[in-house]
Amino acid sequence: MNKWKVAFFALAGTVLFAILLVVFLATRPVDGVNVAKSSAGESESKGNVLVVQTTTKELESISKKYLKDAAKGSPLPLDFTIGNDIQLRSTLTAFYTEVPISMNFEPIVDDKGNIILKQTRMNVGLLKIPPETTMKIMRDSVEFPSWITVHPNEAEIYIDLSRINIASGSRVRAKELDLPNDKILLEIIVPGE
């Protein structure tokens, strides 16, 4: 056989082998990467979903900004910090005296991606006041944005993240709030075309 024919078939075989190798490697699954299955809630939301992981301090800063913007410049008579739990602090004026109030809440993510703050502890100076009474006073005296609802009888605050407007019609949904481990996962749904 002619050496040029042998070289041609060797080169053609090498090219064919290289093409098959590239196709094989391109279609092979990658180790360590899990492809997320879409849940029923994700199919309801139209748009692209971005998963964002943040820390408690970053979430606290973002939350304070959105509350300040929602209050439209009027000072909010309460402050909060996010650590191992969420602590709300305010003062209550009783008989011309400022009484400090602090309430601790455990955040729970509901099946719609909204947040329920379940009250775990409360301090009202040295007074013994039922949590329902304090939450009623807070509900009546603080003008919360429309996406925050106080439920005094259940001792909880409901934060409807789906009603918060973000730039260009995007929405936020909570995925995981693990405050003791400083792991917070949020989904940002950006409208599709």
CSV table of C-alpha atoms in Angstrom, one decimal:
chain,number,residue,atom,x,y,z
A,1,MET,CA,0.0,0.0,0.0
A,2,ASN,CA,1.2,3.5,-0.7
A,3,LYS,CA,2.6,5.5,2.2
A,4,TRP,CA,0.4,8.5,1.3
A,5,LYS,CA,-2.8,6.3,1.5
A,6,VAL,CA,-1.7,5.1,5.0
A,7,ALA,CA,-1.0,8.6,6.1
A,8,PHE,CA,-4.4,9.8,4.8
A,9,PHE,CA,-6.3,7.0,6.6
A,10,ALA,CA,-4.3,7.6,9.8
A,11,LEU,CA,-5.0,11.3,9.7
A,12,ALA,CA,-8.7,10.8,8.9
A,13,GLY,CA,-8.9,8.2,11.7
A,14,THR,CA,-7.2,10.7,14.1
A,15,VAL,CA,-9.6,13.5,13.2
A,16,LEU,CA,-12.7,11.2,13.5
A,17,PHE,CA,-11.4,10.0,16.9
A,18,ALA,CA,-10.8,13.6,18.0
A,19,ILE,CA,-14.4,14.6,17.0
A,20,LEU,CA,-15.9,11.6,18.8
A,21,LEU,CA,-13.8,12.3,21.9
A,22,VAL,CA,-15.0,16.0,22.0
A,23,VAL,CA,-18.7,14.9,21.6
A,24,PHE,CA,-18.3,12.3,24.3
A,25,LEU,CA,-16.6,14.7,26.7
A,26,ALA,CA,-19.2,17.5,26.0
A,27,THR,CA,-22.2,15.3,26.7
A,28,ARG,CA,-20.8,13.5,29.8
A,29,PRO,CA,-22.2,14.7,33.1
A,30,VAL,CA,-19.8,16.6,35.4
A,31,ASP,CA,-19.0,15.1,38.8
A,32,GLY,CA,-20.0,17.3,41.8
A,33,VAL,CA,-22.6,19.4,40.0
A,34,ASN,CA,-26.2,18.8,40.9
A,35,VAL,CA,-28.8,19.9,38.4
A,36,ALA,CA,-31.6,21.4,40.4
A,37,LYS,CA,-35.1,20.0,39.7
A,38,SER,CA,-37.7,22.6,39.4
A,39,SER,CA,-40.3,22.5,42.1
A,40,ALA,CA,-44.0,23.2,41.7
A,41,GLY,CA,-43.5,26.8,43.1
A,42,GLU,CA,-40.8,27.5,40.5
A,43,SER,CA,-43.1,26.6,37.6
A,44,GLU,CA,-45.6,29.1,38.8
A,45,SER,CA,-43.1,32.0,38.7
A,46,LYS,CA,-42.5,33.3,35.3
A,47,GLY,CA,-39.0,34.4,34.7
A,48,ASN,CA,-35.4,33.6,35.5
A,49,VAL,CA,-34.4,32.5,39.0
A,50,LEU,CA,-31.2,33.6,40.6
A,51,VAL,CA,-30.2,32.1,43.9
A,52,VAL,CA,-28.3,34.5,46.2
A,53,GLN,CA,-26.5,33.4,49.4
A,54,THR,CA,-25.9,36.2,51.9
A,55,THR,CA,-25.0,36.7,55.6
A,56,THR,CA,-27.0,38.0,58.5
A,57,LYS,CA,-25.3,41.3,58.5
A,58,GLU,CA,-25.9,41.8,54.8
A,59,LEU,CA,-29.5,40.8,55.2
A,60,GLU,CA,-29.9,43.2,58.1
A,61,SER,CA,-28.5,46.1,56.1
A,62,ILE,CA,-30.7,45.3,53.0
A,63,SER,CA,-33.8,44.9,55.2
A,64,LYS,CA,-33.2,48.3,57.0
A,65,LYS,CA,-32.9,50.0,53.6
A,66,TYR,CA,-36.1,48.5,52.3
A,67,LEU,CA,-37.9,49.4,55.5
A,68,LYS,CA,-36.6,53.0,55.4
A,69,ASP,CA,-37.7,53.3,51.7
A,70,ALA,CA,-41.1,51.9,52.6
A,71,ALA,CA,-41.5,54.3,55.5
A,72,LYS,CA,-41.2,57.2,53.0
A,73,GLY,CA,-38.8,59.3,55.1
A,74,SER,CA,-40.8,59.1,58.3
A,75,PRO,CA,-38.7,57.7,61.2
A,76,LEU,CA,-39.4,54.2,62.1
A,77,PRO,CA,-40.0,53.9,65.9
A,78,LEU,CA,-38.3,50.5,66.0
A,79,ASP,CA,-34.9,49.1,65.3
A,80,PHE,CA,-33.8,45.5,64.7
A,81,THR,CA,-30.8,43.4,64.6
A,82,ILE,CA,-30.2,40.0,63.0
A,83,GLY,CA,-28.0,37.5,64.8
A,84,ASN,CA,-28.9,34.0,66.0
A,85,ASP,CA,-32.5,35.3,65.9
A,86,ILE,CA,-34.2,38.6,65.0
A,87,GLN,CA,-34.5,41.1,67.7
A,88,LEU,CA,-36.9,44.1,67.5
A,89,ARG,CA,-36.3,47.0,69.9
A,90,SER,CA,-38.5,50.0,70.5
A,91,THR,CA,-39.8,52.2,73.3
A,92,LEU,CA,-43.2,52.6,74.7
A,93,THR,CA,-44.2,55.8,76.4
A,94,ALA,CA,-46.2,55.1,79.6
A,95,PHE,CA,-46.9,57.9,82.1
A,96,TYR,CA,-44.3,60.2,80.4
A,97,THR,CA,-41.7,57.5,80.8
A,98,GLU,CA,-39.9,55.7,78.0
A,99,VAL,CA,-40.1,51.9,78.6
A,100,PRO,CA,-37.7,49.8,76.5
A,101,ILE,CA,-39.3,46.9,74.6
A,102,SER,CA,-37.4,44.1,73.0
A,103,MET,CA,-38.8,41.1,71.2
A,104,ASN,CA,-37.0,38.1,69.8
A,105,PHE,CA,-38.3,36.2,66.8
A,106,GLU,CA,-37.4,33.0,65.0
A,107,PRO,CA,-37.7,33.3,61.3
A,108,ILE,CA,-39.6,30.5,59.4
A,109,VAL,CA,-39.9,30.3,55.6
A,110,ASP,CA,-43.3,29.2,54.5
A,111,ASP,CA,-44.1,27.2,51.3
A,112,LYS,CA,-44.5,30.4,49.2
A,113,GLY,CA,-41.1,31.7,50.1
A,114,ASN,CA,-42.4,34.3,52.5
A,115,ILE,CA,-41.1,34.8,56.1
A,116,ILE,CA,-43.0,34.3,59.3
A,117,LEU,CA,-41.3,35.8,62.4
A,118,LYS,CA,-42.5,33.7,65.4
A,119,GLN,CA,-42.0,35.4,68.7
A,120,THR,CA,-39.7,33.5,71.1
A,121,ARG,CA,-39.0,36.0,73.9
A,122,MET,CA,-40.1,39.5,75.0
A,123,ASN,CA,-38.9,42.0,77.5
A,124,VAL,CA,-40.8,45.1,78.5
A,125,GLY,CA,-38.7,46.9,81.0
A,126,LEU,CA,-39.4,45.0,84.3
A,127,LEU,CA,-43.2,44.7,83.5
A,128,LYS,CA,-45.0,41.5,82.8
A,129,ILE,CA,-47.1,42.2,79.8
A,130,PRO,CA,-48.6,39.5,77.6
A,131,PRO,CA,-47.0,39.2,74.2
A,132,GLU,CA,-50.4,39.7,72.4
A,133,THR,CA,-50.8,43.1,74.1
A,134,THR,CA,-47.4,44.3,73.1
A,135,MET,CA,-47.8,43.2,69.6
A,136,LYS,CA,-51.2,44.9,69.4
A,137,ILE,CA,-49.6,48.1,70.6
A,138,MET,CA,-46.9,47.7,68.1
A,139,ARG,CA,-49.4,47.0,65.3
A,140,ASP,CA,-51.4,50.0,66.1
A,141,SER,CA,-48.6,52.5,66.7
A,142,VAL,CA,-46.1,51.6,63.9
A,143,GLU,CA,-47.1,52.2,60.3
A,144,PHE,CA,-45.6,49.1,58.6
A,145,PRO,CA,-45.3,48.8,54.9
A,146,SER,CA,-48.1,46.9,53.2
A,147,TRP,CA,-46.0,43.8,52.9
A,148,ILE,CA,-45.6,43.4,56.7
A,149,THR,CA,-48.6,42.1,58.7
A,150,VAL,CA,-48.6,41.8,62.5
A,151,HIS,CA,-50.7,38.9,63.9
A,152,PRO,CA,-50.9,39.6,67.7
A,153,ASN,CA,-53.0,36.5,68.6
A,154,GLU,CA,-50.5,34.2,66.9
A,155,ALA,CA,-47.5,36.2,68.3
A,156,GLU,CA,-46.1,36.5,64.8
A,157,ILE,CA,-45.2,38.9,62.0
A,158,TYR,CA,-45.8,37.9,58.4
A,159,ILE,CA,-43.5,39.3,55.8
A,160,ASP,CA,-44.9,38.9,52.3
A,161,LEU,CA,-41.8,39.0,50.1
A,162,SER,CA,-43.8,38.6,46.9
A,163,ARG,CA,-45.2,42.1,47.5
A,164,ILE,CA,-41.9,43.9,47.7
A,165,ASN,CA,-41.1,45.7,44.5
A,166,ILE,CA,-37.5,45.5,43.3
A,167,ALA,CA,-36.0,47.0,40.2
A,168,SER,CA,-37.6,46.2,36.9
A,169,GLY,CA,-40.4,44.0,38.4
A,170,SER,CA,-38.2,41.5,40.0
A,171,ARG,CA,-39.4,39.6,43.1
A,172,VAL,CA,-37.7,38.0,46.1
A,173,ARG,CA,-38.5,34.6,47.7
A,174,ALA,CA,-36.8,33.2,50.7
A,175,LYS,CA,-35.3,29.7,50.3
A,176,GLU,CA,-33.5,29.1,53.6
A,177,LEU,CA,-32.9,31.2,56.7
A,178,ASP,CA,-30.3,29.4,58.9
A,179,LEU,CA,-29.3,32.4,61.2
A,180,PRO,CA,-27.1,30.4,63.7
A,181,ASN,CA,-25.0,29.1,60.8
A,182,ASP,CA,-25.1,32.5,59.0
A,183,LYS,CA,-26.5,30.9,55.9
A,184,ILE,CA,-29.3,32.8,54.1
A,185,LEU,CA,-30.5,31.7,50.7
A,186,LEU,CA,-32.8,34.0,48.7
A,187,GLU,CA,-34.2,33.6,45.2
A,188,ILE,CA,-34.5,36.6,43.0
A,189,ILE,CA,-37.1,36.1,40.2
A,190,VAL,CA,-36.3,38.3,37.2
A,191,PRO,CA,-39.1,38.6,34.6
A,192,GLY,CA,-38.4,36.8,31.3
A,193,GLU,CA,-39.1,38.1,27.9
